[in-house]
GROMACS .gro file of C-alpha atoms in nm:
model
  344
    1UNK     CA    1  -1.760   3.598  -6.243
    2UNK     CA    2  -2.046   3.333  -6.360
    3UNK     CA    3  -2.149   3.090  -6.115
    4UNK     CA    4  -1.938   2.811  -6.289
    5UNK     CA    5  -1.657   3.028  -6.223
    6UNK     CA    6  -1.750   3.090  -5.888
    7UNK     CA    7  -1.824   2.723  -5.815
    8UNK     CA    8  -1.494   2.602  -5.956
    9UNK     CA    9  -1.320   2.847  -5.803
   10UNK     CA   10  -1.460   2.763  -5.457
   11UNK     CA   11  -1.386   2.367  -5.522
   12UNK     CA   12  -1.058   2.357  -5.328
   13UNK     CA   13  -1.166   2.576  -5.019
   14UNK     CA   14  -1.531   2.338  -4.972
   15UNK     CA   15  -1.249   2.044  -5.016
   16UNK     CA   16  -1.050   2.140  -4.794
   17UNK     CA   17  -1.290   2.262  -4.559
   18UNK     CA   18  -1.457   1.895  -4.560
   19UNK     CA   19  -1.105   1.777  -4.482
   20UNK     CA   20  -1.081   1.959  -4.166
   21UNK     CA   21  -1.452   1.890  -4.048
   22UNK     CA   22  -1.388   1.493  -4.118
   23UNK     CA   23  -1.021   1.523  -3.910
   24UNK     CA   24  -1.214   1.716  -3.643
   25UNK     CA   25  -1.497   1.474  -3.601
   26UNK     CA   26  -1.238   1.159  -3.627
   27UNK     CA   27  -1.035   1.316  -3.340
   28UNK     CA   28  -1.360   1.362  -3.146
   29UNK     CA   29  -1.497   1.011  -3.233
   30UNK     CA   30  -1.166   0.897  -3.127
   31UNK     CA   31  -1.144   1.032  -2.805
   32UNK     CA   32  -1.414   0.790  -2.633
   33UNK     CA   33  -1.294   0.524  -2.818
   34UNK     CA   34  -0.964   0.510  -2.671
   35UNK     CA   35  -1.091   0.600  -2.333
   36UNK     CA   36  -1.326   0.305  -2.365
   37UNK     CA   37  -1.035   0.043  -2.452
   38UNK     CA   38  -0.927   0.044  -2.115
   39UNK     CA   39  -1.035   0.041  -1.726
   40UNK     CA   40  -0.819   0.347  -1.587
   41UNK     CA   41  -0.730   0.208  -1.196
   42UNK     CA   42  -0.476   0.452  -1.048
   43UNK     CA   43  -0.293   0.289  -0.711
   44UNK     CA   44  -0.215   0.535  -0.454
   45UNK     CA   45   0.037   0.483  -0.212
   46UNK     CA   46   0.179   0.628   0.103
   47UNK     CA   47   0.506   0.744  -0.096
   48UNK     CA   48   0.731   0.669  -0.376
   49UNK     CA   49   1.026   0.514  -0.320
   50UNK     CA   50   0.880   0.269  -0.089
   51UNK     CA   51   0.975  -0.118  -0.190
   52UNK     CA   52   0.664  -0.265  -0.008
   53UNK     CA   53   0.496  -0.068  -0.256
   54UNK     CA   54   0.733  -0.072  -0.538
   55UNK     CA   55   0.595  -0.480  -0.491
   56UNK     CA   56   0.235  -0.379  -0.485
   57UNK     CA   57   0.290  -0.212  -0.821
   58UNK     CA   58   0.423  -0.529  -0.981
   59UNK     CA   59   0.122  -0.746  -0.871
   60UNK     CA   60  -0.149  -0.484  -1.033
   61UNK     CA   61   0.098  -0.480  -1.346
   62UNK     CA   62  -0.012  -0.848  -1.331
   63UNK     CA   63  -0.341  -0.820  -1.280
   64UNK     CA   64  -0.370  -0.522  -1.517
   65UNK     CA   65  -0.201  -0.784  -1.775
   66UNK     CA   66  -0.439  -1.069  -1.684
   67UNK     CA   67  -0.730  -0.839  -1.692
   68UNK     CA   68  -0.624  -0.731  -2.070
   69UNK     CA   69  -0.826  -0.363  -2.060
   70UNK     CA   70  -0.655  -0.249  -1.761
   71UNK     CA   71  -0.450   0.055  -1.775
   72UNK     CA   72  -0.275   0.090  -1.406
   73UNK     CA   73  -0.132   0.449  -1.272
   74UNK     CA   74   0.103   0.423  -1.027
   75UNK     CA   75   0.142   0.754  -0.798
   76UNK     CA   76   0.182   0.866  -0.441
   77UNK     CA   77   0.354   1.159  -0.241
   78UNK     CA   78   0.726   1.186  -0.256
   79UNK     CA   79   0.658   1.211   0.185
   80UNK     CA   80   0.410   0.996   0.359
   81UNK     CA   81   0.143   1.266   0.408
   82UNK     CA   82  -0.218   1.285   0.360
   83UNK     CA   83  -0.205   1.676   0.215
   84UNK     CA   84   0.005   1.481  -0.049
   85UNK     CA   85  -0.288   1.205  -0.127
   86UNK     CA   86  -0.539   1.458  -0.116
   87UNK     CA   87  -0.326   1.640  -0.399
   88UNK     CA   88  -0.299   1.356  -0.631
   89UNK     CA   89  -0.634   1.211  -0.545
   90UNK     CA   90  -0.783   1.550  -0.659
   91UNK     CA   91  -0.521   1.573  -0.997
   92UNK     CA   92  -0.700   1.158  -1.063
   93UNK     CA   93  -1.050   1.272  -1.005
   94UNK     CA   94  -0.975   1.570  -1.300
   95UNK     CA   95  -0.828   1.235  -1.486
   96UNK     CA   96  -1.199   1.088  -1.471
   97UNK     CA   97  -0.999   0.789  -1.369
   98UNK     CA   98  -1.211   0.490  -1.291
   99UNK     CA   99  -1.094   0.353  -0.986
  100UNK     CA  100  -0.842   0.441  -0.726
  101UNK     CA  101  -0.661   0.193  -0.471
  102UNK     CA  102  -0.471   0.383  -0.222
  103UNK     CA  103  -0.327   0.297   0.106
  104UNK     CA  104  -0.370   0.599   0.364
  105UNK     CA  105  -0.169   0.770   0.566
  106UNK     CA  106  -0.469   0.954   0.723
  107UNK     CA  107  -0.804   0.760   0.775
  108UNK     CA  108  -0.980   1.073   0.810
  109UNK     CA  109  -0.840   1.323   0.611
  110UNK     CA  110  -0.882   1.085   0.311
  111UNK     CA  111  -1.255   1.097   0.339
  112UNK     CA  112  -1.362   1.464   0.218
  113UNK     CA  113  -1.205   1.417  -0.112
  114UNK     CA  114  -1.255   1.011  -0.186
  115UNK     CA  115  -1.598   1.085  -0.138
  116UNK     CA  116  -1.593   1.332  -0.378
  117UNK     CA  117  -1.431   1.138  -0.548
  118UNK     CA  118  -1.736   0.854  -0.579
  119UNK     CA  119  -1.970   1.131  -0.601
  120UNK     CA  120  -1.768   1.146  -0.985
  121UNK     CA  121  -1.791   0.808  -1.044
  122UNK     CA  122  -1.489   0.701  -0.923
  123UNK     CA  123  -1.492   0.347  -0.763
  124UNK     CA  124  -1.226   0.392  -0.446
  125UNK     CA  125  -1.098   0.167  -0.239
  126UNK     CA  126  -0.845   0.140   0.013
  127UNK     CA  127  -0.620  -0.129   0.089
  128UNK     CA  128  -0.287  -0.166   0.329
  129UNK     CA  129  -0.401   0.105   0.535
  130UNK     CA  130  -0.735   0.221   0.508
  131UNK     CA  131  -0.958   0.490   0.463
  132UNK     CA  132  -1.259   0.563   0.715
  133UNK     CA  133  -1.558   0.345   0.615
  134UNK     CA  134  -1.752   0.640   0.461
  135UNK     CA  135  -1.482   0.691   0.257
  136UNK     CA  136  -1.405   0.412   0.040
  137UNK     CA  137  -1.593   0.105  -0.109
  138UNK     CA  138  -1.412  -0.116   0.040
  139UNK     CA  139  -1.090  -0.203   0.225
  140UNK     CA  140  -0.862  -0.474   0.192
  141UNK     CA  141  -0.633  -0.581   0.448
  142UNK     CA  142  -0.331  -0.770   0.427
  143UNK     CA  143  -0.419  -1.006   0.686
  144UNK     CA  144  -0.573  -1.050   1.017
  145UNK     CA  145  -0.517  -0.769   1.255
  146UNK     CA  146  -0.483  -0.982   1.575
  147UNK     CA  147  -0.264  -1.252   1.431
  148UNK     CA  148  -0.042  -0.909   1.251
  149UNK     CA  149   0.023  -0.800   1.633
  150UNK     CA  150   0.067  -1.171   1.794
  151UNK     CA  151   0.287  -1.283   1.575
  152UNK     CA  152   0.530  -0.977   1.598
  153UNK     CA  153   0.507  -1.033   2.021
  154UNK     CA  154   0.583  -1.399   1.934
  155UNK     CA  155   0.887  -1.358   1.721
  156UNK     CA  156   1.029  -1.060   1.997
  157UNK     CA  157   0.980  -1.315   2.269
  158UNK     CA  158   1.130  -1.583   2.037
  159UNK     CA  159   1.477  -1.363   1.996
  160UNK     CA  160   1.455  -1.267   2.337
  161UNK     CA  161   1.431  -1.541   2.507
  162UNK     CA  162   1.069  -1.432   2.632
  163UNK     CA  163   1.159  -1.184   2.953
  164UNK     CA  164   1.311  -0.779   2.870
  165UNK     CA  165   1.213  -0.444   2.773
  166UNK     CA  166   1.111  -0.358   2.416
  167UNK     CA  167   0.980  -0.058   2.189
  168UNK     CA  168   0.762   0.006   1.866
  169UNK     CA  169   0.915   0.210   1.608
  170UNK     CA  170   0.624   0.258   1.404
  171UNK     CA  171   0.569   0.512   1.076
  172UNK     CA  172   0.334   0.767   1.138
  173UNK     CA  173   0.116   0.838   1.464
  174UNK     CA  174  -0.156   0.867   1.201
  175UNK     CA  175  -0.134   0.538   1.030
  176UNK     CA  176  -0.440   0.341   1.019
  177UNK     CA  177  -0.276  -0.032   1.001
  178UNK     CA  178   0.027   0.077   1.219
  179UNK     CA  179  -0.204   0.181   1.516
  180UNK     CA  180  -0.447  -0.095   1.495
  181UNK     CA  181  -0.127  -0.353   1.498
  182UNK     CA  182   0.036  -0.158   1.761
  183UNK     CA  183  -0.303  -0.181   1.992
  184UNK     CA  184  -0.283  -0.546   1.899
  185UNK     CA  185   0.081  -0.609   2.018
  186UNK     CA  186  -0.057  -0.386   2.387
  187UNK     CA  187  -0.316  -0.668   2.380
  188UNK     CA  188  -0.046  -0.979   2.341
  189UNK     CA  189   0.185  -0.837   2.531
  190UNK     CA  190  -0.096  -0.861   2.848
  191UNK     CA  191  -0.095  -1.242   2.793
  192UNK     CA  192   0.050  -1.395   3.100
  193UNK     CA  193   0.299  -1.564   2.833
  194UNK     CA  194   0.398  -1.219   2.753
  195UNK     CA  195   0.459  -1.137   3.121
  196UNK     CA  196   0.808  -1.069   3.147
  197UNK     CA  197   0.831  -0.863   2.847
  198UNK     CA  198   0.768  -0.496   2.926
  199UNK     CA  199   0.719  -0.239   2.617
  200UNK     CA  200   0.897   0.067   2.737
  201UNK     CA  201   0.809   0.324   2.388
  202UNK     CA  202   0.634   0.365   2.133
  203UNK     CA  203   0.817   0.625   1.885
  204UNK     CA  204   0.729   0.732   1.485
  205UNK     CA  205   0.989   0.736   1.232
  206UNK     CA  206   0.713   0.880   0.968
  207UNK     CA  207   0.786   0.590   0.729
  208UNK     CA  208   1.110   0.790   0.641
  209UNK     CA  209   1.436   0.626   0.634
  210UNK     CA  210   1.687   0.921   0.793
  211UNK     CA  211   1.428   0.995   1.098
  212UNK     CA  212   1.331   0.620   1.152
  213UNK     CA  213   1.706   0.602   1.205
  214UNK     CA  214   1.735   0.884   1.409
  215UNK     CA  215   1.456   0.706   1.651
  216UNK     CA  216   1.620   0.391   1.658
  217UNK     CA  217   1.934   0.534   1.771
  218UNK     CA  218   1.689   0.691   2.003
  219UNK     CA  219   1.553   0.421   2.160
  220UNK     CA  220   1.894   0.225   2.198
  221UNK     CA  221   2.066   0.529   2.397
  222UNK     CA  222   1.797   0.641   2.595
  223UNK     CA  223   1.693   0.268   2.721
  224UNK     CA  224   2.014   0.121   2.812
  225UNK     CA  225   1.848  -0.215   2.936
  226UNK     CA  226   1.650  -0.252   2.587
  227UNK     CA  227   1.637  -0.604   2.393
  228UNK     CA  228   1.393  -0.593   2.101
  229UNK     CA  229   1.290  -0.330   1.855
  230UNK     CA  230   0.967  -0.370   1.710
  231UNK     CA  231   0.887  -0.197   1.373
  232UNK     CA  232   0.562  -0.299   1.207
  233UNK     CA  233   0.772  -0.111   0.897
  234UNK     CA  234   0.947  -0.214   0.615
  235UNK     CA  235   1.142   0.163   0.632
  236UNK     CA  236   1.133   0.110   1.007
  237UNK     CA  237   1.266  -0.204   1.017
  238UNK     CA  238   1.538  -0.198   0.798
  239UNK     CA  239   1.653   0.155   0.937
  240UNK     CA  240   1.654  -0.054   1.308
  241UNK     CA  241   1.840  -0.288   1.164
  242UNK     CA  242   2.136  -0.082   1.070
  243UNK     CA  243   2.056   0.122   1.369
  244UNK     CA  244   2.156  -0.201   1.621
  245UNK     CA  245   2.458  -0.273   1.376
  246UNK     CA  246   2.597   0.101   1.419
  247UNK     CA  247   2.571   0.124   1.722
  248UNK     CA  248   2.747  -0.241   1.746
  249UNK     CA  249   2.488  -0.402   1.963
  250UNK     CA  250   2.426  -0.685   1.736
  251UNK     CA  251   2.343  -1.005   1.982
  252UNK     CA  252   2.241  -0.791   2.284
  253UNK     CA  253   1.915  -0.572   2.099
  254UNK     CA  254   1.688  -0.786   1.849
  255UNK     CA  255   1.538  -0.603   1.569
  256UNK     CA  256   1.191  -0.762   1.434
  257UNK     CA  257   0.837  -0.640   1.255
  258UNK     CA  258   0.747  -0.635   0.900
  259UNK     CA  259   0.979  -0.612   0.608
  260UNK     CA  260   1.099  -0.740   0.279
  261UNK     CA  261   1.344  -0.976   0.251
  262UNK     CA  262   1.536  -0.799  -0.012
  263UNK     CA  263   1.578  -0.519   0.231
  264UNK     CA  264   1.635  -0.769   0.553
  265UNK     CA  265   1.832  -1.042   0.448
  266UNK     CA  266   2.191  -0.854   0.520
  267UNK     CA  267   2.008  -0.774   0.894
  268UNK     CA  268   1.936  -1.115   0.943
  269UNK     CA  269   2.273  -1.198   0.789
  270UNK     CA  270   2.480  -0.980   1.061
  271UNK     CA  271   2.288  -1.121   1.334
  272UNK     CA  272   2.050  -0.797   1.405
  273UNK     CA  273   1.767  -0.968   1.314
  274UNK     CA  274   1.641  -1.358   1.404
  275UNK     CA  275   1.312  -1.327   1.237
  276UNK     CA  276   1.078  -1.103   1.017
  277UNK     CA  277   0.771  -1.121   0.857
  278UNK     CA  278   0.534  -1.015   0.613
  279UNK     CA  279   0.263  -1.103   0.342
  280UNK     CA  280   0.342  -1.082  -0.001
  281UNK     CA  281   0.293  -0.746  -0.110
  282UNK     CA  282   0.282  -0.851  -0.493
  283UNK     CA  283  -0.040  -1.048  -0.367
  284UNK     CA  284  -0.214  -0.724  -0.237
  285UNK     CA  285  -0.134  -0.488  -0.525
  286UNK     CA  286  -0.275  -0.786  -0.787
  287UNK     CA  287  -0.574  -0.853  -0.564
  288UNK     CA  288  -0.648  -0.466  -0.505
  289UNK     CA  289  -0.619  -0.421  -0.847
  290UNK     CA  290  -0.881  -0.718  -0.913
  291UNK     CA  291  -1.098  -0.591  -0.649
  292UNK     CA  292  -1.106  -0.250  -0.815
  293UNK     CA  293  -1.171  -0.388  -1.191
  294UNK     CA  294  -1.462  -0.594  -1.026
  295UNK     CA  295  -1.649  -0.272  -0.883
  296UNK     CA  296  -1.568  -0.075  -1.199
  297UNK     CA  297  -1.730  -0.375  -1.370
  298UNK     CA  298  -2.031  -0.403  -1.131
  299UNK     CA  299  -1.947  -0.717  -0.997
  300UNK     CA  300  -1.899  -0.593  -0.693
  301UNK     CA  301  -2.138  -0.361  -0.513
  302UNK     CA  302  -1.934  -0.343  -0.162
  303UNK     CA  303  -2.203  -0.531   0.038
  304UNK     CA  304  -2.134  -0.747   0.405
  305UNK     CA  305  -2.103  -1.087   0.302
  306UNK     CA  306  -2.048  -1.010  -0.073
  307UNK     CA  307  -1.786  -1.239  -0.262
  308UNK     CA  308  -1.533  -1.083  -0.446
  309UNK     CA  309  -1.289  -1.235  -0.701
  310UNK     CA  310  -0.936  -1.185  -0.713
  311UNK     CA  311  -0.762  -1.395  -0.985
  312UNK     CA  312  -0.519  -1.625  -0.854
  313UNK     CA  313  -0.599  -1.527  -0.530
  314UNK     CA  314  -0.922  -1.686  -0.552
  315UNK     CA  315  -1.211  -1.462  -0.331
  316UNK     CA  316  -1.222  -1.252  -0.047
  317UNK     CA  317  -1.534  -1.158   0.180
  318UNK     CA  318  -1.624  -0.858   0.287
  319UNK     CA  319  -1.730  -0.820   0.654
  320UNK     CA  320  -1.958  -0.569   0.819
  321UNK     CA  321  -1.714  -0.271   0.794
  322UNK     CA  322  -1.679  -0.344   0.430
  323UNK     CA  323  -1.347  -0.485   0.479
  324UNK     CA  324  -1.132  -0.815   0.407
  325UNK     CA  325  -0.838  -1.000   0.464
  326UNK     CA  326  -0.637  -1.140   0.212
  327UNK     CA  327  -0.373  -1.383   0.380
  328UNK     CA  328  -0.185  -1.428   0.749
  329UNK     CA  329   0.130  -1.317   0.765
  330UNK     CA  330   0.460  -1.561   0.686
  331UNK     CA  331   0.794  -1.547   0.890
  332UNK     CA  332   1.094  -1.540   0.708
  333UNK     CA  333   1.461  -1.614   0.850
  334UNK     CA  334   1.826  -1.749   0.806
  335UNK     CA  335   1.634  -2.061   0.618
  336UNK     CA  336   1.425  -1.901   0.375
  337UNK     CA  337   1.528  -1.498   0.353
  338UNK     CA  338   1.796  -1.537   0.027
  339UNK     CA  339   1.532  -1.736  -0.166
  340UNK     CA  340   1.221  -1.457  -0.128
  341UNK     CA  341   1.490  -1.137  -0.151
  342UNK     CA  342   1.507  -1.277  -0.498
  343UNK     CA  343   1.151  -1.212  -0.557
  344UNK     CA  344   1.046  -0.901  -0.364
   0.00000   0.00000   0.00000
């Protein structure tokens, strides 16, 4: 064979070759590329199925379409546990995700893996309930602690008419934002306005529907003289609801605490509730979510006193303990619960 030959002959295979080396490196050079076209902030939250959170996950849709490069990955446990975060938060630091918002159902558990987490470059912070300080970036609260607790005392006392026995029906014992609002109601209830309210239990319904319901039933059997269930909840307080409906004490046992007024507005409907409240959970997924973008950006370093932007939600301000509060909390009731069960 003469070289000619030889070079002719080896034409197609060198073509073809090139043609594989030039798909190769465009799949390569593509990879980055793609990665680069958008901010990857995953939102973590207690469990799936939840409508509180269901709500959060609209409001970082909204800020992820505001934003424009946002890419937002919605995920949590199918069971409020923090083996279950730890799972997926280990899964999103394999991602090389750039941020993760999550709302814990363990402040301390969290912290091992978030911080490996940041050790990767991952920007984490907690909002709803939080993660232990060394943990997380930053935290963002829905609102004022104190005023959370007062104003769930004031509506109880409100339905009560101010003197009887009530109980918490909380989620889980471990719950960050439950136990600091419970310690907060303790507080209120000392008030020598609260005087002639005694709490008489505190019980967990894990932030699952069937055993929050079990505990309500609880609570109504084994305190005969009981008048107000308090669930800081939105599974608790719906699953008290129907609770004090089956067991056809509607009028004599007030339910109360945090929900969503899709969820509540049959309860307030059949009389088993007076009054709710909560902030607008839309408002804390889109401001977590602009919170997040703004540390992935480095706008926002995490430091007391530090500014951060939110969108529509204008700024929040980060305190000593690296944390924030975005609004108080609003009361809903017969007047106003059909028009917001419309909207979350």
């Amino acid at each position: 064979m003469t070289r000619n030959t030889f070079n002719a002959a080896a034409r197609p295979l060198r073509a073809a070759l090139l043609a594989l080396a030039a798909g190769i490196m465009g799949l390569t050079a593509a990879a980055p590329a793609h990665a680069a076209d958008k901010v990857r902030i995953a939102m973590v939250v207690k469990s799936l199925g939840n409508g509180f959170f269901d709500a959060a996950h609209e409001g970082a849709k909204e800020a992820a379409r505001e934003l424009g490069d946002v890419e937002v990955i919605y995920t949590g446990p199918t069971t409020p546990t923090a083996e279950g975060q730890i799972e997926i938060v280990n899964s999103l630091i394999s991602q090389k995700v750039d941020a993760i918002v999550i709302s814990a159902n363990d402040a301390n558990a969290l912290v091992p893996i978030t911080k490996r987490a940041m050790q990767r470059g991952v920007k984490v912070l907690s909002f709803d309930s939080g993660i232990a300080k060394g943990g997380r970036l930053m935290q963002l609260n829905p609102s004022n602690a104190e005023l959370i607790g007062l104003k769930q005392i004031q509506m109880a006392a409100d339905a009560i008419g101010g003197a009887g026995d009530v109980a918490i029906l909380s989620a889980t014992a471990q719950a960050t934002n439950q136990n600091i609002w419970i310690g907060e109601m303790k507080k209120a209830l000392a008030r020598p306005e609260f005087s002639r309210m005694k709490l008489v239990a505190t019980v967990y319904g894990d932030d699952q529907s069937d055993k929050s319901y079990r505990e309500a039933i609880g609570l109504l059997r084994s305190h005969p003289g009981l008048k107000a269930i308090i669930a800081p909840t939105t599974v608790g307080i719906n699953a008290a609801g129907k609770a004090v409906v089956d067991e056809k004490l509607v009028g004599k046992v007030y339910v109360t605490g945090l929900g969503l007024p899709s969820e509540m507005a049959g309860h307030v409907k059949s009389g088993a509730v007076k009054s709710f409240a909560i902030w607008n959970p839309i408002d804390l997924g889109y401001a977590a979510t602009y919170a997040a973008y703004q540390f992935v950006k480095g706008k926002a370093q995490g430091k007391e006193g530090e500014s951060i932007a939110v969108g529509r939600m204008g700024s929040i301000k980060l305190d000593a303990a690296g944390e924030a509060a975005l609004a108080p909390p609003f009361t809903y009731d017969a007047s106003n619960v059909d028009k917001f069960a419309k909207i979350f």
